[in-house]
mmCIF file of C-alpha atoms in Angstrom:
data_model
loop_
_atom_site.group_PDB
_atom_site.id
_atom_site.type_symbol
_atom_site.label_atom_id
_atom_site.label_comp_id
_atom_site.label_asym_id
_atom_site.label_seq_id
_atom_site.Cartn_x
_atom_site.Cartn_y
_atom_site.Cartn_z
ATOM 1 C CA UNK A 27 163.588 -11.723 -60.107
ATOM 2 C CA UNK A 28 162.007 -15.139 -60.037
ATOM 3 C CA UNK A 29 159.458 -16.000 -62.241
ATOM 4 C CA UNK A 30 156.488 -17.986 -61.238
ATOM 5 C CA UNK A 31 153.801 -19.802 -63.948
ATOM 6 C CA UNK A 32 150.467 -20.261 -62.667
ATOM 7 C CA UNK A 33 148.053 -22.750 -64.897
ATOM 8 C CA UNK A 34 144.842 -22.169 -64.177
ATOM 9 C CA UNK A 35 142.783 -25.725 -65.006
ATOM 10 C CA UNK A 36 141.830 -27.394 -68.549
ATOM 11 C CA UNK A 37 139.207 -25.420 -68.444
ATOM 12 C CA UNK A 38 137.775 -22.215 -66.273
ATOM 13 C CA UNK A 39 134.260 -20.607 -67.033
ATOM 14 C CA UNK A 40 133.788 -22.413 -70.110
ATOM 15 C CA UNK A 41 136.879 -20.759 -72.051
ATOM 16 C CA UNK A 42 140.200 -21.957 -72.472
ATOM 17 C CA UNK A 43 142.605 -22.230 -69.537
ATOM 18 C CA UNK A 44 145.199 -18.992 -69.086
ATOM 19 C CA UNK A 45 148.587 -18.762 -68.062
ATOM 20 C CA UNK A 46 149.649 -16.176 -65.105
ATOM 21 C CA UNK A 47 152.752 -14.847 -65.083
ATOM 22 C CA UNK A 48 154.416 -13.345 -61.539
ATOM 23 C CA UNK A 49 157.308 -11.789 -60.984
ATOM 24 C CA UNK A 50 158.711 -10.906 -57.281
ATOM 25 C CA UNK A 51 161.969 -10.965 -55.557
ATOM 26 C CA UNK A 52 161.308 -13.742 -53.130
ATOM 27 C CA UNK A 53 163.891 -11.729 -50.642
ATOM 28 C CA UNK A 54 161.569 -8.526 -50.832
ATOM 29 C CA UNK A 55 158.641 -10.196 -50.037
ATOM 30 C CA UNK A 56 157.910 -11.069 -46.299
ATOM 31 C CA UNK A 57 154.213 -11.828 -46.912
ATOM 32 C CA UNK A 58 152.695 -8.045 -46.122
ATOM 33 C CA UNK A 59 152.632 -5.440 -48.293
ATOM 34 C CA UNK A 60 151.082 -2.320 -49.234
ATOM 35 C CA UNK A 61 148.932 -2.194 -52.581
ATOM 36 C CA UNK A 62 149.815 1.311 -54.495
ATOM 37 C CA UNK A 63 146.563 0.490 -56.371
ATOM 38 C CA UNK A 64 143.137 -0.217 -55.061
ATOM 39 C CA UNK A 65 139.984 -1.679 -57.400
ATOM 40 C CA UNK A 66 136.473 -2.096 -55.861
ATOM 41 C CA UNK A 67 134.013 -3.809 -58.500
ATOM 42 C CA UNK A 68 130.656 -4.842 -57.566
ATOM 43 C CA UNK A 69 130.683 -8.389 -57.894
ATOM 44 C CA UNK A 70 132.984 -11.411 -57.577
ATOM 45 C CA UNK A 71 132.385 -12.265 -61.185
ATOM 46 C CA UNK A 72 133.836 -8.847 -62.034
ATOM 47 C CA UNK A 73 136.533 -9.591 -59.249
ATOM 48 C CA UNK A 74 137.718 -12.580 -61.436
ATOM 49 C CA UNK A 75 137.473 -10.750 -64.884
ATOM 50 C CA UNK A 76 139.755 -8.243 -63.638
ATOM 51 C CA UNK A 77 142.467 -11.242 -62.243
ATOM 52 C CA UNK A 78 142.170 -12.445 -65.375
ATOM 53 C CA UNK A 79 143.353 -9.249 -67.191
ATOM 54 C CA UNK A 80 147.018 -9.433 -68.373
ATOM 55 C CA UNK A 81 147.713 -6.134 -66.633
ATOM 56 C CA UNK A 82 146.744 -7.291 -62.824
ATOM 57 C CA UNK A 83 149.460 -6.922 -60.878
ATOM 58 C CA UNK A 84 148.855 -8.628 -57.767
ATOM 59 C CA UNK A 85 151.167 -6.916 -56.159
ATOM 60 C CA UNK A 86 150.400 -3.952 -56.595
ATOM 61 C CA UNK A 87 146.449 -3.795 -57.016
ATOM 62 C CA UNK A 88 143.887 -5.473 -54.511
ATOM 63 C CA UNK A 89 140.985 -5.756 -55.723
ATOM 64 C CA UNK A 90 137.645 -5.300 -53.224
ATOM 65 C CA UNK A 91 134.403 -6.698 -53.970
ATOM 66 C CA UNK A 92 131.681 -3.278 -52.568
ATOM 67 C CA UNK A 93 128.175 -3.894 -54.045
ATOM 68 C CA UNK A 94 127.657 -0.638 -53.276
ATOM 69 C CA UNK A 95 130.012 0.799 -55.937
ATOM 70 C CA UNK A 96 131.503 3.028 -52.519
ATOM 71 C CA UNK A 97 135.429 3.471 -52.508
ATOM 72 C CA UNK A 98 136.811 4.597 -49.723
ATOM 73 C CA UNK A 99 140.144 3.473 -49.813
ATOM 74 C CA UNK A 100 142.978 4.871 -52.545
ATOM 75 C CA UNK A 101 146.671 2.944 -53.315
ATOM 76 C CA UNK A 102 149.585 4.771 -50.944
ATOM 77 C CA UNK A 103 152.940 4.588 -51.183
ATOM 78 C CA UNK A 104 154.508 2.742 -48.069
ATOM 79 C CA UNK A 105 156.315 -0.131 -46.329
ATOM 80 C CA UNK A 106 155.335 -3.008 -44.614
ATOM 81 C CA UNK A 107 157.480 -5.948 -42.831
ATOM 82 C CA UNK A 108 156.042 -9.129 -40.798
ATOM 83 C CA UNK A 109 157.288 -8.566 -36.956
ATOM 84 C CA UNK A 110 156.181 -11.554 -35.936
ATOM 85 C CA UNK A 111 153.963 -14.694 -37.006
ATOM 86 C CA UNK A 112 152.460 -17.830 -34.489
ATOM 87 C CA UNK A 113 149.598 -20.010 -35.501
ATOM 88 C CA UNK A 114 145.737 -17.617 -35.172
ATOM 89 C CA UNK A 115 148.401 -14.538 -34.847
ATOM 90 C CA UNK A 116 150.852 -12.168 -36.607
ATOM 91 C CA UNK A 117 152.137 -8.895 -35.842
ATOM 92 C CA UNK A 118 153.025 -6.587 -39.116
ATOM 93 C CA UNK A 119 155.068 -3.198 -39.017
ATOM 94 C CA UNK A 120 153.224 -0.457 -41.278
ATOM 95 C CA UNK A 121 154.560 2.550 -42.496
ATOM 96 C CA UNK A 122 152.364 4.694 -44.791
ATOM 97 C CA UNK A 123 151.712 8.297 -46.010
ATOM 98 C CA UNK A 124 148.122 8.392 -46.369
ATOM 99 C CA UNK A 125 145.355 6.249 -45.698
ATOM 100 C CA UNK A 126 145.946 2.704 -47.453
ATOM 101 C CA UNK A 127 145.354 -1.226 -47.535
ATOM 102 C CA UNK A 128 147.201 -3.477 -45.681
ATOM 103 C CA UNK A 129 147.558 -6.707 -47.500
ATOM 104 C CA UNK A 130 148.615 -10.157 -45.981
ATOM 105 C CA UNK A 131 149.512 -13.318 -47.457
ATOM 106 C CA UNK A 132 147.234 -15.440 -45.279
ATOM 107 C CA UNK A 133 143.902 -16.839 -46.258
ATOM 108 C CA UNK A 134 140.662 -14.691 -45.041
ATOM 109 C CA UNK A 135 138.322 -15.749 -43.341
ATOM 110 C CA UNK A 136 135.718 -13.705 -40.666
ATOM 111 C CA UNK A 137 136.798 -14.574 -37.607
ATOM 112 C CA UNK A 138 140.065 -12.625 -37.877
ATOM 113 C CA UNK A 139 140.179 -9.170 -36.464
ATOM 114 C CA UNK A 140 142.995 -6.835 -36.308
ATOM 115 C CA UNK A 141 143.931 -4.089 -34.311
ATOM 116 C CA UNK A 142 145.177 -1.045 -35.621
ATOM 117 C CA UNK A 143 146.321 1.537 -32.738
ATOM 118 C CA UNK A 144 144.627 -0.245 -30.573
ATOM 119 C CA UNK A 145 141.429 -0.638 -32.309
ATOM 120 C CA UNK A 146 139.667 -2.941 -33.528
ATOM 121 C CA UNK A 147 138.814 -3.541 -37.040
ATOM 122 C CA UNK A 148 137.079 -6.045 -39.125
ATOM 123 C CA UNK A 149 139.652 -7.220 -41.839
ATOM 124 C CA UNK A 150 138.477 -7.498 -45.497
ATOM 125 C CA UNK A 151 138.929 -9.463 -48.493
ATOM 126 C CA UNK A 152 141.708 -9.111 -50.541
ATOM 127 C CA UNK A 153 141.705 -10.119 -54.647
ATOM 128 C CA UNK A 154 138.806 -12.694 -53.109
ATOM 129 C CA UNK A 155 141.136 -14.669 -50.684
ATOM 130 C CA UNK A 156 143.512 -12.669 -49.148
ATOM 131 C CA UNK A 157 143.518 -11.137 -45.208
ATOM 132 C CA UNK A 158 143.345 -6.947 -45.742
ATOM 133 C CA UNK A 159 142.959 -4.644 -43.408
ATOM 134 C CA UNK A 160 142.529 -0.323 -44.300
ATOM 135 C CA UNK A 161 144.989 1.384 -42.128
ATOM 136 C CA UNK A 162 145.329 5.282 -41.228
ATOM 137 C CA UNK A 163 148.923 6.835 -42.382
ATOM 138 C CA UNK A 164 151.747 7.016 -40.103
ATOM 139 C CA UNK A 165 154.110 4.379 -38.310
ATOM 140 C CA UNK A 166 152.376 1.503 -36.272
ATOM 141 C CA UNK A 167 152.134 -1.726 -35.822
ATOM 142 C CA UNK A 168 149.195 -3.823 -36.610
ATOM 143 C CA UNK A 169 148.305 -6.961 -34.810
ATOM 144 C CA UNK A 170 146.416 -9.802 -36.045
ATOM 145 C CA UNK A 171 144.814 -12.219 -34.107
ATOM 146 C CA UNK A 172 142.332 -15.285 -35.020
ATOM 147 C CA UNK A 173 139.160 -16.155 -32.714
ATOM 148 C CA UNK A 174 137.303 -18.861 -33.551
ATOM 149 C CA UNK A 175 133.892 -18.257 -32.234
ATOM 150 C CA UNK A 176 132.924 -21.718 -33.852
ATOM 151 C CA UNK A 177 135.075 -23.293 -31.287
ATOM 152 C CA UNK A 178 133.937 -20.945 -28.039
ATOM 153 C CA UNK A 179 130.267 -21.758 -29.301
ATOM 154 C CA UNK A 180 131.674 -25.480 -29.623
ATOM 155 C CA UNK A 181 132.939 -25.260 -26.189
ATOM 156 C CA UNK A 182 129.266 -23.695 -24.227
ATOM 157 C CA UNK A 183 127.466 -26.049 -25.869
ATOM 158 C CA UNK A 184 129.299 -29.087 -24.970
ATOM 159 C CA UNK A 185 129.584 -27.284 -21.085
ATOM 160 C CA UNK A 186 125.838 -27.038 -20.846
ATOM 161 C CA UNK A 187 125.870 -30.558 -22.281
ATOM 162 C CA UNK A 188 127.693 -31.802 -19.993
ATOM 163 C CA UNK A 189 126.046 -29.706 -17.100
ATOM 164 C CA UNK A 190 122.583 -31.461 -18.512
ATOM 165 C CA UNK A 191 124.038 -34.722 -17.980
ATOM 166 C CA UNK A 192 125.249 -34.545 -14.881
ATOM 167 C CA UNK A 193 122.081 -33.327 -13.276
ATOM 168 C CA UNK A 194 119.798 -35.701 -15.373
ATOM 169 C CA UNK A 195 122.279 -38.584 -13.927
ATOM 170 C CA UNK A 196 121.779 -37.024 -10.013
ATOM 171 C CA UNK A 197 118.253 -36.677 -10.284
ATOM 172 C CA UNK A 198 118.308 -40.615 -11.400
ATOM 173 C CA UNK A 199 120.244 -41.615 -8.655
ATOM 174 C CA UNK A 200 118.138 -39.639 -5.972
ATOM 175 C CA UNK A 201 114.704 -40.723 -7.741
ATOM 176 C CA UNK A 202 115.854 -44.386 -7.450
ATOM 177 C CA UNK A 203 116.870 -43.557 -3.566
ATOM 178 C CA UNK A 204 113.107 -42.133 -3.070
ATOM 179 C CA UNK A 205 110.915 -44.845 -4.770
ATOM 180 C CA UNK A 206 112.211 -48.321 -3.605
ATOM 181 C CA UNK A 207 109.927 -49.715 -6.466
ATOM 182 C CA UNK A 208 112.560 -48.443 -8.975
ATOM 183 C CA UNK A 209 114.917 -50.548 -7.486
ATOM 184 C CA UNK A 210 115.912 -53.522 -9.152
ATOM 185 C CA UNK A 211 116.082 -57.115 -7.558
ATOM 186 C CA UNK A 212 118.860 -59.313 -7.397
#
C-alpha cells in the first residue's frame, strides 16, 4: 500500500486548502476499474463538496453530475483489466454481475465513444474528469476509441477551401485568356 498526498492550493473556494489522502496498490491498479459505489448529485458544486468529504473513496465511488436527480446506475461488484492502450484508443476487459460503471483513468472529454457489445455508447463523466462508461453484466470487452470531429470539420473546411481556390485561380486565368484588355504590357 502506497500512500499518495494530494495538496489542493493555498487556497480553494475561499476556505483553507485540504489535504487528500489515497491509498492503492500501484500493482492492482491498471487504470480501469469498477466503482462498488455510485453518487449522482445535481450539480458540480455538490460534485466537489462530496470530493471534498474525508470519506470519498475514489476508488470506490464515482460520482455523476444528473440535474435531473435520475439514478440509473447502482455500484457492482466486478473486475476490470486494460487489454490494450494506443493514443485516441484502449481496449478494457469487463467482468461484472449486474449492471455497473466502468471507470477509466483517462481524461473525458465528448468526442470519445465506446462500444460495449458492439454498441455504441456515449461515455460519461466520472468524479468531474474521468472517462466512464455504464456497462450491462456479464464478460466483454469494451473498446474505446477517440474521434475528433474538430479535426474532420477542420479537414472539410480547409478541402472546400482549397476547392474555392483553385477554381477562383482557373476562372482568373481563363478570364485573362478571354479579355486581352486584362492583359498586362511588358
Amino acid at each position: 500500500m502506497i500512500p499518495w498526498f494530494l495538496l489542493a492550493r493555498d487556497r480553494f473556494e475561499g476556505k483553507e486548502a485540504s489535504t487528500y489522502r489515497l491509498d492503492w496498490e500501484p500493482q492492482t491498479f491498471n487504470g480501469a476499474w469498477i466503482p462498488s459505489r455510485i453518487t449522482y448529485v445535481p450539480s458540480e458544486t455538490a460534485m466537489y463538496a462530496r470530493m471534498r468529504a474525508p470519506d470519498f473513496d475514489p476508488f470506490a465511488e464515482a460520482i455523476l453530475v444528473r440535474p435531473s436527480g435520475e439514478a440509473t446506475l447502482r455500484g457492482a461488484d466486478g473486475s476490470a483489466a486494460i487489454e490494450g492502450k494506443s493514443p485516441g484508443y484502449i481496449k478494457v476487459a469487463v467482468h461484472v454481475d449486474a449492471p455497473a460503471l466502468l471507470a477509466v483513468s483517462e481524461a473525458y472529454h465528448w468526442n470519445w465513444v465506446a462500444l460495449v457489445n458492439e454498441q455504441a455508447i456515449q461515455p460519461v463523466a466520472v468524479n468531474g474528469a474521468l472517462l466512464g462508461v455504464p456497462i450491462p453484466a456479464g464478460a466483454f470487452s469494451v473498446e474505446f476509441s477517440y474521434r475528433p470531429l474538430d479535426l474532420y470539420a477542420g479537414g472539410v473546411i480547409s478541402a472546400l477551401t482549397a476547392i474555392v481556390m483553385v477554381w477562383a485561380v482557373a476562372w482568373t486565368m481563363s478570364w485573362r485568356g478571354i479579355h486581352p484588355s486584362a492583359r498586362s504590357t511588358v
